[in-house]
Short mmCIF file of C-alpha atoms in Angstrom, two decimals:
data_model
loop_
_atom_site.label_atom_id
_atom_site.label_comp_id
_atom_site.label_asym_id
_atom_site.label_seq_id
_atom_site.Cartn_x
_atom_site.Cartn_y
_atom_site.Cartn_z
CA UNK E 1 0.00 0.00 0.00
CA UNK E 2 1.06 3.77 -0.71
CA UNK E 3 2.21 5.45 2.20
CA UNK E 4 -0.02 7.87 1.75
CA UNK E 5 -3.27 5.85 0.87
CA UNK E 6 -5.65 5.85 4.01
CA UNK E 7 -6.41 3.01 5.52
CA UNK E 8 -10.30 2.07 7.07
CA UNK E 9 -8.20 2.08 10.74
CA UNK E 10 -6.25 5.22 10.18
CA UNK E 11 -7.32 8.08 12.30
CA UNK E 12 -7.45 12.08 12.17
CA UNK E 13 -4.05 11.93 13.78
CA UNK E 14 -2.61 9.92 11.27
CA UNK E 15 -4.04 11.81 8.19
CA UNK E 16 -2.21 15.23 9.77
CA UNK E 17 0.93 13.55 9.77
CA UNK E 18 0.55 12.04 6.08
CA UNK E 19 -0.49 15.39 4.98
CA UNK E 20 1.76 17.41 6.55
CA UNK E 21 4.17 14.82 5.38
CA UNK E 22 3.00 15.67 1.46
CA UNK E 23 3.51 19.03 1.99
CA UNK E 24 6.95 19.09 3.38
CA UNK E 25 7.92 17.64 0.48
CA UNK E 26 6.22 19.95 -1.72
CA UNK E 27 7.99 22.80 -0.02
CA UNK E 28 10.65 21.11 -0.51
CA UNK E 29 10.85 20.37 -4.39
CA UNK E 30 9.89 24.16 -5.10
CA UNK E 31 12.63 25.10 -2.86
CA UNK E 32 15.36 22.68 -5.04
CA UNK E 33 14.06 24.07 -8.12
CA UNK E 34 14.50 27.05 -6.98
CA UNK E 35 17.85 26.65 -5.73
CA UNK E 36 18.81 25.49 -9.15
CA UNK E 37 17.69 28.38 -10.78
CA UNK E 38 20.70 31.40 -11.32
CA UNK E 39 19.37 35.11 -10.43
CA UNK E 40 17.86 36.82 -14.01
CA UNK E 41 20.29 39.01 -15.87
CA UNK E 42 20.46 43.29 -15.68
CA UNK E 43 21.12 44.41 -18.82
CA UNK E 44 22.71 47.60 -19.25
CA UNK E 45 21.17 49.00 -22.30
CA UNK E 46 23.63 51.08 -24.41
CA UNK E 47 21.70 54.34 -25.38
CA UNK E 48 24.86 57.08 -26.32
CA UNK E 49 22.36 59.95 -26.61
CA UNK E 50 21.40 60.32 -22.81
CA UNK E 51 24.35 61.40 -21.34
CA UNK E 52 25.41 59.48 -18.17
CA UNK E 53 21.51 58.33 -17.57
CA UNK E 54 21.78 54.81 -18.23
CA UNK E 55 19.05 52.27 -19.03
CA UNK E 56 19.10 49.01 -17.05
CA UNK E 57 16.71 46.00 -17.81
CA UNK E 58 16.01 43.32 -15.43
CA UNK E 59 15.32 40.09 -18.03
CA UNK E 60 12.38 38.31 -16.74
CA UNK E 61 12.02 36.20 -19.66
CA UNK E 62 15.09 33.98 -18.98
CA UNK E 63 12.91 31.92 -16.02
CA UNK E 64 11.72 28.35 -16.47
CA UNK E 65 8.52 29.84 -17.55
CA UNK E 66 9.66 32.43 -19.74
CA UNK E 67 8.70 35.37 -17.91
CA UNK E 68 8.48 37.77 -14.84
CA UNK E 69 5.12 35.18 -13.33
CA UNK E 70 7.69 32.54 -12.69
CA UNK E 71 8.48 34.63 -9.47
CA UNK E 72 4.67 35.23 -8.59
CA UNK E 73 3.27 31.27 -9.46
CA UNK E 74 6.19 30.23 -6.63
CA UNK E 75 4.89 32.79 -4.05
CA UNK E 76 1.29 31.69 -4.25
CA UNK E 77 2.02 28.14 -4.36
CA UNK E 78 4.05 28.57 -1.13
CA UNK E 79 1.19 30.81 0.24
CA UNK E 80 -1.18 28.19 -0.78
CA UNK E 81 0.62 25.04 0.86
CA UNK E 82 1.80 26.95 3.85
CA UNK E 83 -1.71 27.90 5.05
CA UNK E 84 -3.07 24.58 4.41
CA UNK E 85 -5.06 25.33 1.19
CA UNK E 86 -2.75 23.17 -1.52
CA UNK E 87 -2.71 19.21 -0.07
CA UNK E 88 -2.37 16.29 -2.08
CA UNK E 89 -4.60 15.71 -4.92
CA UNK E 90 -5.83 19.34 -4.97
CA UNK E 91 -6.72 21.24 -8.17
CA UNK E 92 -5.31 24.31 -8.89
CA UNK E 93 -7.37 26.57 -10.51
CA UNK E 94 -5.99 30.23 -11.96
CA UNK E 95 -7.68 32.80 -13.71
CA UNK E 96 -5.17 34.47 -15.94
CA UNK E 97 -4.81 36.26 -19.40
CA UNK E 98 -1.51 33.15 -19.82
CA UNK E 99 1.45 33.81 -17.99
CA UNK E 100 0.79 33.60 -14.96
CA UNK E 101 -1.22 30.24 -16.04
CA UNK E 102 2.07 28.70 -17.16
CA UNK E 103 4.24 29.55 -14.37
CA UNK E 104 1.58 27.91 -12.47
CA UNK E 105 0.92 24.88 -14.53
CA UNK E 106 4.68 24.20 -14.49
CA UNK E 107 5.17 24.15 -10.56
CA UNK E 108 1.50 22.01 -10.72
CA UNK E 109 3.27 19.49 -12.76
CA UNK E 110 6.06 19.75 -10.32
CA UNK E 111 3.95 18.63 -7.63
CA UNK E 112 1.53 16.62 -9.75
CA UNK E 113 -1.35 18.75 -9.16
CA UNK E 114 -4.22 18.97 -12.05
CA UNK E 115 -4.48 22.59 -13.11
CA UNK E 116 -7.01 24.56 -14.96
CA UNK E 117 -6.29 27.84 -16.00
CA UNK E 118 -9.22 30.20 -16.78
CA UNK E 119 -8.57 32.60 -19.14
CA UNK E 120 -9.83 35.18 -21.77
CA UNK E 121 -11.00 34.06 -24.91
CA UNK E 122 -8.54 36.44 -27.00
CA UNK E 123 -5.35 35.34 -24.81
CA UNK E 124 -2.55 34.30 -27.45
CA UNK E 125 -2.69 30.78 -28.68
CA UNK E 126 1.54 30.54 -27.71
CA UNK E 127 0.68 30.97 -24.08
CA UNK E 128 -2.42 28.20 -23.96
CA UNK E 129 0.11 25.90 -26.27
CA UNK E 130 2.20 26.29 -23.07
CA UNK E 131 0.34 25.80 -20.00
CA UNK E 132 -0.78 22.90 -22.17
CA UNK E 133 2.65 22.06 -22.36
CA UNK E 134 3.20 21.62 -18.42
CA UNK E 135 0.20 20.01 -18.46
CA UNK E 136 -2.33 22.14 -17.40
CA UNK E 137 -5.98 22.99 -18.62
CA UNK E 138 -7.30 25.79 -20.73
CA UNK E 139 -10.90 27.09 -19.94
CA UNK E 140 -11.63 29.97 -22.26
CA UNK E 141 -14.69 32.49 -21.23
CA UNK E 142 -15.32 36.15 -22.36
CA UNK E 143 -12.86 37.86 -20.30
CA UNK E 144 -14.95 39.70 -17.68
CA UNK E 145 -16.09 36.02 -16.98
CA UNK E 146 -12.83 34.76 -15.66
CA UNK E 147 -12.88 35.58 -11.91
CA UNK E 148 -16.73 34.12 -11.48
CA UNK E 149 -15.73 30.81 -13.51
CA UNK E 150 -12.86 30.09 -11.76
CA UNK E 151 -14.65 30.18 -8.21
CA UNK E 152 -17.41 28.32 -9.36
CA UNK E 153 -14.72 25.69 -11.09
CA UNK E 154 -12.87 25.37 -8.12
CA UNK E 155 -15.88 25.09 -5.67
CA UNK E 156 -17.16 22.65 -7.83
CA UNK E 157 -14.35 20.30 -7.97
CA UNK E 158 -13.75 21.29 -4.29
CA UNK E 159 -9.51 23.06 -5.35
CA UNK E 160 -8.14 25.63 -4.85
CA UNK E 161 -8.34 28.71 -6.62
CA UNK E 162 -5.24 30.49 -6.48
CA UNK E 163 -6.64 34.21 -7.35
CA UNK E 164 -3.56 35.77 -8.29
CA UNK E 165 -5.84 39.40 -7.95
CA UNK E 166 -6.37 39.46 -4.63
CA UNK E 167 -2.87 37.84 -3.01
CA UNK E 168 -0.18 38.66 -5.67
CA UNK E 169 0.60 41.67 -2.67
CA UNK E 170 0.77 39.63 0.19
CA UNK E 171 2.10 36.44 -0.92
CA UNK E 172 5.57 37.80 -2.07
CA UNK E 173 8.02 38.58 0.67
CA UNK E 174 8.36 42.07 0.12
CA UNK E 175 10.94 42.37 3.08
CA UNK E 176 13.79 40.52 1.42
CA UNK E 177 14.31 36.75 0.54
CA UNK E 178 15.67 37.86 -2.59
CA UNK E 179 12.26 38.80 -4.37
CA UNK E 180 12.73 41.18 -7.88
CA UNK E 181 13.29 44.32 -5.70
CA UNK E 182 16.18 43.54 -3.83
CA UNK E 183 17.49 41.39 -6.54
CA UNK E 184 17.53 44.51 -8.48
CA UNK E 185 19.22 46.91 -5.90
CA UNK E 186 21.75 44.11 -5.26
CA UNK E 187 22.78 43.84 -8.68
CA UNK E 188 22.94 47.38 -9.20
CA UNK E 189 25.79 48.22 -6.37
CA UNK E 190 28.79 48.28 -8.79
CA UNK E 191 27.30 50.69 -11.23
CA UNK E 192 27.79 54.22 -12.03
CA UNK E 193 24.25 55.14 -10.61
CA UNK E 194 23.90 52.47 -7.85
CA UNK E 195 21.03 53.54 -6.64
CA UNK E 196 18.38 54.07 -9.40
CA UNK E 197 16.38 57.43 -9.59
CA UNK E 198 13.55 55.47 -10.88
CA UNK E 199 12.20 52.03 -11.06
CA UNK E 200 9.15 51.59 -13.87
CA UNK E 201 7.23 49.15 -13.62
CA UNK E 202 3.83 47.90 -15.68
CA UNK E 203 1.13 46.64 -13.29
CA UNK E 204 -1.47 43.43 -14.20
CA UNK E 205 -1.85 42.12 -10.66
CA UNK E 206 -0.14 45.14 -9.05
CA UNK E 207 1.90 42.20 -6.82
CA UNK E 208 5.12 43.79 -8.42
CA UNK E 209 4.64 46.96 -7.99
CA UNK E 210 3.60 46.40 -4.35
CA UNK E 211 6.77 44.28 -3.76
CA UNK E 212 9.36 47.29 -5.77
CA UNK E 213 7.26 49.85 -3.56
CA UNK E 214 7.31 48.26 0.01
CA UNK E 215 11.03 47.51 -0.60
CA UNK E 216 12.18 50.90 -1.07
CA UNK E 217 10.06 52.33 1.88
CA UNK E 218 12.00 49.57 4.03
CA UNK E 219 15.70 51.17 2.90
CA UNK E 220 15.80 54.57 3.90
CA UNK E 221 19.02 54.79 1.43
CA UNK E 222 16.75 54.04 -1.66
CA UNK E 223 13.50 56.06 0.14
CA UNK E 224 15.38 59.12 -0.23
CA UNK E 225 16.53 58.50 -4.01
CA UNK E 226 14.47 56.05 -5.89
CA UNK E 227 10.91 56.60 -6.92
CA UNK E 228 8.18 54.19 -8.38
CA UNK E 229 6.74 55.04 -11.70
CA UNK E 230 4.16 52.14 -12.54
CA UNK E 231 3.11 52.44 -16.68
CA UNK E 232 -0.32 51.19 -17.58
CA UNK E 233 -1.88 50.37 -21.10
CA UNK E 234 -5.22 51.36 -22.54
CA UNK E 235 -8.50 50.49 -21.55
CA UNK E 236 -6.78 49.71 -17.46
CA UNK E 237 -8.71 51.12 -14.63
CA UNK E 238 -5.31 51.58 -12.78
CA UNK E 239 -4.29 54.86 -13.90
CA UNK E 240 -7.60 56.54 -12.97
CA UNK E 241 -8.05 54.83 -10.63
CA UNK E 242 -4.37 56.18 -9.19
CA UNK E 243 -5.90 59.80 -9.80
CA UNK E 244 -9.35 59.15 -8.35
CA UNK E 245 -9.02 56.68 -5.66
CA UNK E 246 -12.16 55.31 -6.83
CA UNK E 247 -12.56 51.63 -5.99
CA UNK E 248 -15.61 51.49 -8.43
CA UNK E 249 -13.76 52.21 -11.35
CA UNK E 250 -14.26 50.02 -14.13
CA UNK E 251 -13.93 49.60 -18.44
CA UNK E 252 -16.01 47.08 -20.09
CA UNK E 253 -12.92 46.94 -22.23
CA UNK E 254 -10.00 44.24 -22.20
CA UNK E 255 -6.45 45.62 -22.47
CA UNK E 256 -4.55 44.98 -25.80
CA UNK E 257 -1.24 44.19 -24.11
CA UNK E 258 -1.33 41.04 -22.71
CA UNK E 259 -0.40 40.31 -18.96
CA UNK E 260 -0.89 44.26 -17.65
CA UNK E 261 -3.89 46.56 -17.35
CA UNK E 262 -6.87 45.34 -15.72
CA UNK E 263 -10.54 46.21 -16.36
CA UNK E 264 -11.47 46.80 -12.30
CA UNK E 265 -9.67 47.65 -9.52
CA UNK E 266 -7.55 44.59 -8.04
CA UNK E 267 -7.13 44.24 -4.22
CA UNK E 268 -3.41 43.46 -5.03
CA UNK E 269 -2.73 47.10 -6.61
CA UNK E 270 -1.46 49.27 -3.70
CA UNK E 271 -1.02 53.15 -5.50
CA UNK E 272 -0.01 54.46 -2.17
CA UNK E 273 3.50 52.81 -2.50
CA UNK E 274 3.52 54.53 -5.75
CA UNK E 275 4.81 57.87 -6.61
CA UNK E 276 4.04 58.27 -10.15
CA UNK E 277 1.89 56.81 -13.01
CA UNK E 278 1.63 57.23 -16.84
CA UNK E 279 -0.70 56.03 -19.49
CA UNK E 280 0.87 54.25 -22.29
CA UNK E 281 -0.69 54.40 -25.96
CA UNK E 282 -0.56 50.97 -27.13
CA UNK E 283 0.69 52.34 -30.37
CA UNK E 284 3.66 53.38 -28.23
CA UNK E 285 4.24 50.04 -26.54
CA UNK E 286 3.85 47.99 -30.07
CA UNK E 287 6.15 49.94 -31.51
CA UNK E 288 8.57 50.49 -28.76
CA UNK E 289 9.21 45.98 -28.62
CA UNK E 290 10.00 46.92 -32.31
CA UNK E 291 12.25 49.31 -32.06
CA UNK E 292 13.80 47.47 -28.75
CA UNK E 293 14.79 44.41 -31.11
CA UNK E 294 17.21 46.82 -33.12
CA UNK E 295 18.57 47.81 -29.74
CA UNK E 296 19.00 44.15 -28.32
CA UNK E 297 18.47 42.31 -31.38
CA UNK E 298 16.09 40.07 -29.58
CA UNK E 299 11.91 40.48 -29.44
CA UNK E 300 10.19 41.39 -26.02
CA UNK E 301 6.51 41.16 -25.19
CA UNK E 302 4.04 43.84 -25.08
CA UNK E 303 4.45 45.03 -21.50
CA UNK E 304 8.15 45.46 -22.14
CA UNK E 305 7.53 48.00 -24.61
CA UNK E 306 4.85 49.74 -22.17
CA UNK E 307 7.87 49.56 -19.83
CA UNK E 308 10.63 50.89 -22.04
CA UNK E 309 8.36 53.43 -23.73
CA UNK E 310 7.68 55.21 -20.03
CA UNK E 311 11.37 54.88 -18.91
CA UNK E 312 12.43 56.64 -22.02
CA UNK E 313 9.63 59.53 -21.44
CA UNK E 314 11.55 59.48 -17.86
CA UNK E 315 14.64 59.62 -18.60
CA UNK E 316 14.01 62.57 -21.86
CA UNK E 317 12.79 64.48 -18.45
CA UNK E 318 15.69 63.99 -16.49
CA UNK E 319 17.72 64.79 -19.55
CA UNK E 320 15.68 68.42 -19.68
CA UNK E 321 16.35 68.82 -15.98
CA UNK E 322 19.79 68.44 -16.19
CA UNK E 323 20.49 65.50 -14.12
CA UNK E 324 21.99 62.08 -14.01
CA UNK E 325 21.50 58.98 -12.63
CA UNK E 326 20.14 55.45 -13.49
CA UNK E 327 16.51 54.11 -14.75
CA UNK E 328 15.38 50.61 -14.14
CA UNK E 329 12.91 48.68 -15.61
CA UNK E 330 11.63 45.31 -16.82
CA UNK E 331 11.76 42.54 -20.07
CA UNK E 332 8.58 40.99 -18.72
CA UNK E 333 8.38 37.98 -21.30
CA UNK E 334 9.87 36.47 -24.94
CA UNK E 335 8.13 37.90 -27.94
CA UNK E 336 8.19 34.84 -29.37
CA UNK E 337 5.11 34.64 -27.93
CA UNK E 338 3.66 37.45 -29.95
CA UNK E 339 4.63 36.62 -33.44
CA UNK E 340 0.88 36.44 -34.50
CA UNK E 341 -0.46 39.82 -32.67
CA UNK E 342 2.73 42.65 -31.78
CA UNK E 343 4.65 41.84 -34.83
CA UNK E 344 2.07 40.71 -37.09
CA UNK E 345 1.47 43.82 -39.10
CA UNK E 346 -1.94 42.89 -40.21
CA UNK E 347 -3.08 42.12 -36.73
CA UNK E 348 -2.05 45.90 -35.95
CA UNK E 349 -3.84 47.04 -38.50
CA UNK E 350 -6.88 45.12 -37.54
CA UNK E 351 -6.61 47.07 -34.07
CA UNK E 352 -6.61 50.43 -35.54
CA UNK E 353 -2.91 51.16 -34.64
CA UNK E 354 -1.00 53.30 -36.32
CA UNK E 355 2.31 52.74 -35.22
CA UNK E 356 4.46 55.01 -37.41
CA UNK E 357 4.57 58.57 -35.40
CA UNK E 358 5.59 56.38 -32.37
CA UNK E 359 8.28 54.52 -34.26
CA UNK E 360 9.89 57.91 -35.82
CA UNK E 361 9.90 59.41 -32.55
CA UNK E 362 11.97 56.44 -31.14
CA UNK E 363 14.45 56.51 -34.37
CA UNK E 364 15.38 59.67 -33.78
CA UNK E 365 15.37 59.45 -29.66
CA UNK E 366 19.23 59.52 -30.18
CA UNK E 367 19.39 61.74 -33.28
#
């Protein structure tokens, strides 16, 4: 018999210890896996025409998963087993526009969990390929659907749903234990600028943005130099909803750039540990992954360009000012998952983009 298959004369005491024995060894393999995994890489991004303000890019994409949710699927699997909602034979079950859905398959299939990820009907046919990859599920609703479908999934089939919305903020150590921020600061001690004027940062969960702003509030060194700017796409509540302060705020529309911009108000998205937001055109961000690749010779995903596009905007104003210093921001994910939508001209045109202005504004950024 299994070890772990009940018995008619087992009792409550014995069913503790067999569980708690399953998750210690859960803990355990995410732990290892993590432990074989190096640090991601800051790229120092060579841009001659801003004189000593210097670009640095922390590369997300190079994680198991292929992007910046790798860091958040870990978290809230920990979170989960550690207060006794993940036990053996549980179903995970994730609402999420893809990313975050194959970070999480992958550590399901690491624990041999079934997984269903709930996602928009629109989300890009790469990312479902994926999570099918690792195994998981793909339930595909209209988009304002997903958070109601995945309760009722996971009540049904009595899982867990991991609602990345509500505990991306809490479940990430924002203290330390190398999470993104203090991965970042580390890395950027032997640098010119060692401690960045700005960090900017797209929001889809706002679990980063929380974790970048706590951090810096907990080192008065950084406090006093580094501010938050979080970038957010069209059709996101976040950026009125940073003006307003308006918990009701809502768009019946979906953002275009996948993995940031929401269409309510998530509980994780903290804009008090925020100093600064901007609205990005989509335009902008579409065209600034294309202009990026000439820059890196590599594609990025959408939010990368939403990132780069405000950083630049940033650093043209520090430029103005007369100052110096250092800008940080993200590669969130691979474009590679994007060939069909980003850099598929005809799917631009589809969306009414007119990419062009954007583009000649960011060939002759250094002109």
């Amino acid at each position: 018999m299994n070890k772990n298959t009940l018995s008619p004369t087992t009792t409550n005491a014995d069913a503790a210890e067999i569980n708690k024995s399953w998750v210690c060894e859960a803990i355990r393999k995410i732990n290892a896996d993590y432990n074989r995994s190096s640090d991601t890489h800051l790229i120092r991004v060579e841009l001659p025409c801003f004189e000593d303000i210097t670009l640095y890019l922390k590369d997300e994409s190079t994680h198991p998963t292929g992007s910046l949710k790798h860091r958040l699927a870990r978290s809230l699997f920990l979170y989960g087993l550690c207060n006794g909602h993940i036990r053996e034979g549980t179903t995970i079950v994730e609402s999420s526009s893809g990313s975050t859905a194959i970070s999480e398959a992958y550590f399901a299939r690491l624990l041999n969990l079934r997984f269903i990820a709930v996602v928009p009907e629109t989300t890009a046919k790469e990312k479902l390929d994926k999570i099918r990859f690792y195994g998981g599920e793909c339930h595909k609703v209209p988009g304002k659907d997903i958070y109601t479908e995945a309760t009722r999934l996971a009540n049904e089939l009595n899982g867990h749903y991991m609602d990345q919305f509500t505990y991306a903020e809490r479940a990430t150590d924002w203290r330390g234990n190398n999470n993104i921020a203090e991965s970042i600061f580390q890395q950027m001690r032997k640098e010119p600028h060692p401690v960045p004027d700005w960090i900017i940062m797209s929001a889809g969960t706002g679990g980063t943005s929380a974790t970048i702003g706590r951090y810096i509030r907990l080192n008065p060194e950084y406090y006093h130099r580094t501010r938050l700017c979080v970038v957010d796409p069209e059709n996101s509540v976040f950026f009125p909803y940073f003006q307003s302060r308006d918990p009701s705020t809502a768009s019946d529309k979906g953002s275009r750039i996948e993995g940031i911009g929401r269409p309510r108000v998530e509980p994780s998205f903290q804009p008090d540990v925020i100093d600064r937001m901007l609205q990005i055109p989509d335009a902008a961000s579409i065209a600034t992954i294309r202009w990026l690749e000439s820059i890196l010779g590599r594609k990025c995903g959408g939010s990368t360009g939403t990132n780069v596009y405000g950083a630049l905007q940033v650093m043209q104003e520090m430029q103005q000012a007369g100052t110096t210093g250092s800008v940080v921001s993200l590669i969130c994910d691979s474009g590679e998952r994007y060939l069909d939508s980003y850099y598929d001209d005809q799917w631009v045109a589809r969306q009414g983009l007119d990419l062009e202005p954007f583009l000649e504004k960011l060939r002759n950024i250094c002109d």
